[in-house]
CSV table of C-alpha atoms in Angstrom, one decimal:
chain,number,residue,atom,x,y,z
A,1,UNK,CA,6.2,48.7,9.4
A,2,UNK,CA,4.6,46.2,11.3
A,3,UNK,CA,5.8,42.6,11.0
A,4,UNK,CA,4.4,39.3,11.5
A,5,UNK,CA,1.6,39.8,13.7
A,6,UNK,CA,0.1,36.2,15.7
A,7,UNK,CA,-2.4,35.8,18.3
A,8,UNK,CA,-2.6,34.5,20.8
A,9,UNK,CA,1.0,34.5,22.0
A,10,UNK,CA,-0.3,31.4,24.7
A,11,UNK,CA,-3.3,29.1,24.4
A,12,UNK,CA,-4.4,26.3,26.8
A,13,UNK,CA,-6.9,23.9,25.6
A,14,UNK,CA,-8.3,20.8,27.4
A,15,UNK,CA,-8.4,17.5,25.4
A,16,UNK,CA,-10.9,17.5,22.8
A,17,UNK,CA,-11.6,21.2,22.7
A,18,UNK,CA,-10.6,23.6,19.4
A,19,UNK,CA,-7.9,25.8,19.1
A,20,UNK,CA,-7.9,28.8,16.8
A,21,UNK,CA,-4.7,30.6,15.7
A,22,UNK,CA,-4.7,33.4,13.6
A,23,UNK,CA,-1.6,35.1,12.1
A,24,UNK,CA,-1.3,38.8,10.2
A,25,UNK,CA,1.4,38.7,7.5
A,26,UNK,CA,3.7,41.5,6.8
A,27,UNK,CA,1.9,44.3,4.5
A,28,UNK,CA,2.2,44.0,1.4
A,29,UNK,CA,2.7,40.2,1.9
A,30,UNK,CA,0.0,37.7,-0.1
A,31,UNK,CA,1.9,34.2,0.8
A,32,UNK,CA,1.4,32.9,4.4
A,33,UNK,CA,2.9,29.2,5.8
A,34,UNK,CA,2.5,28.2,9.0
A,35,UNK,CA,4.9,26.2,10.5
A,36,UNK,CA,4.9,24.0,13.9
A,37,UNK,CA,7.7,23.6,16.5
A,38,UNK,CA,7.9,20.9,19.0
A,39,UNK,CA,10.3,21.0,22.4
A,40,UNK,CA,14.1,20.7,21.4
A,41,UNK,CA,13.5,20.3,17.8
A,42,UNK,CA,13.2,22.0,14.5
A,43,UNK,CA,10.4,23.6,12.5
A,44,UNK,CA,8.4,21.4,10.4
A,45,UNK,CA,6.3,23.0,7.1
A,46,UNK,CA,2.3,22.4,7.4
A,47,UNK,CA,1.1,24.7,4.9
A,48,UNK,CA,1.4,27.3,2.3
A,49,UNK,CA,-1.7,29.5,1.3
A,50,UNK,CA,-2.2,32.9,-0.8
A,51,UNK,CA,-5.3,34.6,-0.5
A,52,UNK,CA,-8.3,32.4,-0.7
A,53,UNK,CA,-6.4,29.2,-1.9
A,54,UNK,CA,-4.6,26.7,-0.1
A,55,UNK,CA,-0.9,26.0,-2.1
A,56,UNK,CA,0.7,22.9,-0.4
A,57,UNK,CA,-0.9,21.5,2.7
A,58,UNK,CA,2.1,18.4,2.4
A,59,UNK,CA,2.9,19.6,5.8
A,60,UNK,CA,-0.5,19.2,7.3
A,61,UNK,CA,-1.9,15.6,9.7
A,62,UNK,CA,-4.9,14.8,6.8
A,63,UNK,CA,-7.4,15.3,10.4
A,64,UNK,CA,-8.5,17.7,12.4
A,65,UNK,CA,-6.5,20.6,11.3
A,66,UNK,CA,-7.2,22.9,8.6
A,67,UNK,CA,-5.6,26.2,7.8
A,68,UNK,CA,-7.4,29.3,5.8
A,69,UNK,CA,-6.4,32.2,4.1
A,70,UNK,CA,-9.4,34.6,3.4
A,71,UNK,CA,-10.2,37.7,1.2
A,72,UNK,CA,-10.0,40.0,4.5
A,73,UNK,CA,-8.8,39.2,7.7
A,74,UNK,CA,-6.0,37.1,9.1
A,75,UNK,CA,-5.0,33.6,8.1
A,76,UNK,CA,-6.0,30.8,10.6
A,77,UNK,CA,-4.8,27.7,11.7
A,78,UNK,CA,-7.8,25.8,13.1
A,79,UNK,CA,-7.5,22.5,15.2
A,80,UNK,CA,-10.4,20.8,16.3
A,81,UNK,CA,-10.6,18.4,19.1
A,82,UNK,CA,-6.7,18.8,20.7
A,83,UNK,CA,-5.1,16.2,21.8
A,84,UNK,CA,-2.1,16.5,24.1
A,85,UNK,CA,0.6,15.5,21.3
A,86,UNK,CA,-0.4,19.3,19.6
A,87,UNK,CA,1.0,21.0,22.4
A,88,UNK,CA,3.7,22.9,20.5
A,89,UNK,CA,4.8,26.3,19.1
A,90,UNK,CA,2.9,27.3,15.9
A,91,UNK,CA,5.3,29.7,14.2
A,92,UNK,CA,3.2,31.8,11.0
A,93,UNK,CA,5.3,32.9,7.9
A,94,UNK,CA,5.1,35.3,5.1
A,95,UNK,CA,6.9,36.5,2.3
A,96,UNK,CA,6.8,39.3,-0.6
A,97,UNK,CA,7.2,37.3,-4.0
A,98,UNK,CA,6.3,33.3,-4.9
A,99,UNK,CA,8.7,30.6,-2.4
A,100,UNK,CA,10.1,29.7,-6.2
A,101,UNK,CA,11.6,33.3,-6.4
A,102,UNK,CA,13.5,34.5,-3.2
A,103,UNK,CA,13.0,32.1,-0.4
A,104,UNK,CA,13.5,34.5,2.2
A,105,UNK,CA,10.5,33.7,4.9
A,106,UNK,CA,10.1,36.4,7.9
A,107,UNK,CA,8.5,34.8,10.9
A,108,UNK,CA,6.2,35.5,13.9
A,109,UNK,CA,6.4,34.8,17.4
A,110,UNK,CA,4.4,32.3,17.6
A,111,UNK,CA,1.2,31.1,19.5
A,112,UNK,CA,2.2,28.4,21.7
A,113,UNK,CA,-0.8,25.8,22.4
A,114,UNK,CA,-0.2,24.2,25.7
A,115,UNK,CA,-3.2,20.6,25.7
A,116,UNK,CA,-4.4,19.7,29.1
B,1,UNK,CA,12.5,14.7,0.8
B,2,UNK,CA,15.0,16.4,2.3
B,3,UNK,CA,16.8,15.9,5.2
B,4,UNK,CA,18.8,18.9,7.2
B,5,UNK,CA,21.4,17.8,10.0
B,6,UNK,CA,22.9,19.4,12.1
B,7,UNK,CA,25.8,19.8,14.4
B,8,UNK,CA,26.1,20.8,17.4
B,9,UNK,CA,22.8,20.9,19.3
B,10,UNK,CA,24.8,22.8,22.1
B,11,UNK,CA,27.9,25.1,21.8
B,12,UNK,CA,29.4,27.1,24.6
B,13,UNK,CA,32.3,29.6,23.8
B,14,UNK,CA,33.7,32.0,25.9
B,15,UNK,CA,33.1,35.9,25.1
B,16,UNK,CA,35.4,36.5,22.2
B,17,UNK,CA,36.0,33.5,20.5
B,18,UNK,CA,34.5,32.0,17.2
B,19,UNK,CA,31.8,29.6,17.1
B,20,UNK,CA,31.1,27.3,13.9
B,21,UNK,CA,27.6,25.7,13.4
B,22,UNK,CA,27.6,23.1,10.8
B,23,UNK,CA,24.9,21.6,8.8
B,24,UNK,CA,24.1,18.6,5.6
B,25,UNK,CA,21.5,18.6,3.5
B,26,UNK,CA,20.3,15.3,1.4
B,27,UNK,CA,18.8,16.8,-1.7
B,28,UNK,CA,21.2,17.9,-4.2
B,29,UNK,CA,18.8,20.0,-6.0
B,30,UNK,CA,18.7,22.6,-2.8
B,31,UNK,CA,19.9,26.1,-3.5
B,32,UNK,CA,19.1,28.3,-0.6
B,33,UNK,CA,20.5,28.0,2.7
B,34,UNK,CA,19.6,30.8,5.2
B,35,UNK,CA,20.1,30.9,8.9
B,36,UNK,CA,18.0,31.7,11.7
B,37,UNK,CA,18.3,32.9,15.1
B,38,UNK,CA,15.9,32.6,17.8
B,39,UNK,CA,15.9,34.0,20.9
B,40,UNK,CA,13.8,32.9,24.2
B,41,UNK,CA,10.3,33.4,23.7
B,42,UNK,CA,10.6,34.6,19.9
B,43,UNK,CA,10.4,33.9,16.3
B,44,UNK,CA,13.2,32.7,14.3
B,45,UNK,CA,15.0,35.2,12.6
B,46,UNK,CA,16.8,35.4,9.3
B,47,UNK,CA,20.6,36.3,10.1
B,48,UNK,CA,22.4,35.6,6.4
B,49,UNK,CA,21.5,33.6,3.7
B,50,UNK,CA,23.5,31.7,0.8
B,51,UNK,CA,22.7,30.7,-2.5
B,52,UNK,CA,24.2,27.6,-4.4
B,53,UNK,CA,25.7,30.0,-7.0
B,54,UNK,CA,28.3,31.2,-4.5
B,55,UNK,CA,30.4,30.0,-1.5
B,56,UNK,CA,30.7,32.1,0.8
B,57,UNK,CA,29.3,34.7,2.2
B,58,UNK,CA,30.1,37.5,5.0
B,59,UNK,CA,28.3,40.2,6.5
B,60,UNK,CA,30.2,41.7,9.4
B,61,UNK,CA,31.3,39.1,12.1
B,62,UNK,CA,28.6,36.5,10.4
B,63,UNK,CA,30.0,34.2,7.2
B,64,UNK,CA,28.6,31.5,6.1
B,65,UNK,CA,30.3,28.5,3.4
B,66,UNK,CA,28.8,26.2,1.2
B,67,UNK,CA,29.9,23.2,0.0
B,68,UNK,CA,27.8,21.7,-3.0
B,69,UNK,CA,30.0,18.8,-3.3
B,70,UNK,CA,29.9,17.5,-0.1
B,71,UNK,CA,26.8,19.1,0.4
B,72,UNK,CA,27.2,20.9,3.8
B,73,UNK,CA,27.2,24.2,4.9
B,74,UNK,CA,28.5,26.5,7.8
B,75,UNK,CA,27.7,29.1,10.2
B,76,UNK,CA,30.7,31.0,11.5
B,77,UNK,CA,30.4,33.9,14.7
B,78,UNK,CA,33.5,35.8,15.3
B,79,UNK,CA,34.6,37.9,18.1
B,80,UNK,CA,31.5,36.0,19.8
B,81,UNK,CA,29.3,38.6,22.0
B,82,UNK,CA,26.6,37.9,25.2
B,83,UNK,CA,23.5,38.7,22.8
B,84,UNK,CA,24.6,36.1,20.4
B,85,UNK,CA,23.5,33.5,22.7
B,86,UNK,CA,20.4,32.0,21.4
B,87,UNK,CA,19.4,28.9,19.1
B,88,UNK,CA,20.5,28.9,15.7
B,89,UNK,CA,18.7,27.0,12.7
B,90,UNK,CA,19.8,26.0,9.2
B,91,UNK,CA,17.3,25.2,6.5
B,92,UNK,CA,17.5,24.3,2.9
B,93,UNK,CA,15.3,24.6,0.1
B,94,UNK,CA,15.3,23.9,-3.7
B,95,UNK,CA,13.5,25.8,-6.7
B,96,UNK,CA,10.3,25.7,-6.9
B,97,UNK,CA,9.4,24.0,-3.7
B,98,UNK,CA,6.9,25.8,-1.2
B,99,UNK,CA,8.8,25.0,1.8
B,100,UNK,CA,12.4,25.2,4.0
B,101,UNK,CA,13.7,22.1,5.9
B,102,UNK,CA,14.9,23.1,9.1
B,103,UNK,CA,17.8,21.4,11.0
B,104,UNK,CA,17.3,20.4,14.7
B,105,UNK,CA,19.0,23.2,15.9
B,106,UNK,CA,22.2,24.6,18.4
B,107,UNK,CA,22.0,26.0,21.5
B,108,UNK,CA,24.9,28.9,21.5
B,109,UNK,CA,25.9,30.6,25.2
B,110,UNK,CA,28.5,32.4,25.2
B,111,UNK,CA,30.6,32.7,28.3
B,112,UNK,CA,31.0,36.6,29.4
């Protein structure tokens, strides 16, 4: 039973280009939250999606990043035009039931995004 | 919000002996508490969890306490092993809400 599936594991990006990350939730798992890490610090919620909707995006800077969940496929955390503060781990999430009924999150590796 | 500290960012313990991670939490309407692990390179983890109807919880050489009152909670390691180095995180996280608040962190090595 697979788990949390990301790619890719590394990305470099020069400032001003896009970075896509994409992340495979556990089967049998419909909620997805992404979840970014700096250096020496915590993680810090961006988003929550189920299939085809976007949940909470609290989390999320209001430009340049967008996150989707479609019908098929992964989920995908899109960042246009980088800039070197986005370097960071981006950590994907998913779980079985609603956050409301267990909490319990199971986590990816993580696609770290290293900005020129 | 809320607002997850905690304490220490680094812990070194030599093979054998305990080590005690210890975290706060702001919102008094938080009710889960789990604890991560993550090792170099990886993921976090999901070692043992609590929920604010109990206060305590063990599961081998991992317990965990909650205080609601006081509103902090623990990590305890005995008989501390090699492999348990790695950076531990506590989060917290209230009904209904679509997210976990992560604390900064600790940096265990322990000492073969």
């Amino acid at each position: 039973n697979a788990g949390v599936m990301q790619n890719p594991r590394h990305l470099v990006r020069r400032r001003g280009q896009e970075a896509r990350l994409r992340c495979s939730p556990m089967k049998g798992h419909s909620h997805v939250y992404w979840y970014r890490q700096l250096p020496e610090e915590g993680l810090k919620f961006m988003v929550y999606l189920q299939k085809e909707n976007i949940i909470d995006e609290s989390g999320m800077p209001k430009e340049r990043f967008s996150a989707e969940f479609p019908k098929e496929g992964p989920s995908i955390l899109r960042i246009q035009q980088v800039v070197r503060g986005d370097s960071a781990a981006y950590f994907c999430a998913s779980s079985a039931e609603a956050p409301g009924r267990t909490g319990e999150l199971f986590f990816g590796e993580g696609s770290r995004l290293t900005v020129l | 919000g809320e607002n997850v500290e905690q304490h220490p960012s680094t812990l070194s313990v030599q093979e054998g002996d305990s080590a005690v991670i210890k975290c706060t939490y702001s919102d008094s309407a938080s009710n889960y508490f789990p604890w991560y692990k993550q090792e170099l390179g990886k993921g976090p983890q999901l070692i043992i969890d609590i929920r604010s109807n109990v206060g305590e919880k063990k599961d081998q050489r991992i317990a965990v306490t909650l205080n609601k009152t006081a509103k902090h909670f623990s990590l305890h390691i005995t008989e501390t092993q090699p492999e348990d180095s790695a950076v531990y995180f506590c989060a917290a996280k209230r009904t209904g809400a679509n997210n976990l608040f992560f604390g900064t962190g600790t940096r265990l090595t322990v000492i073969p």
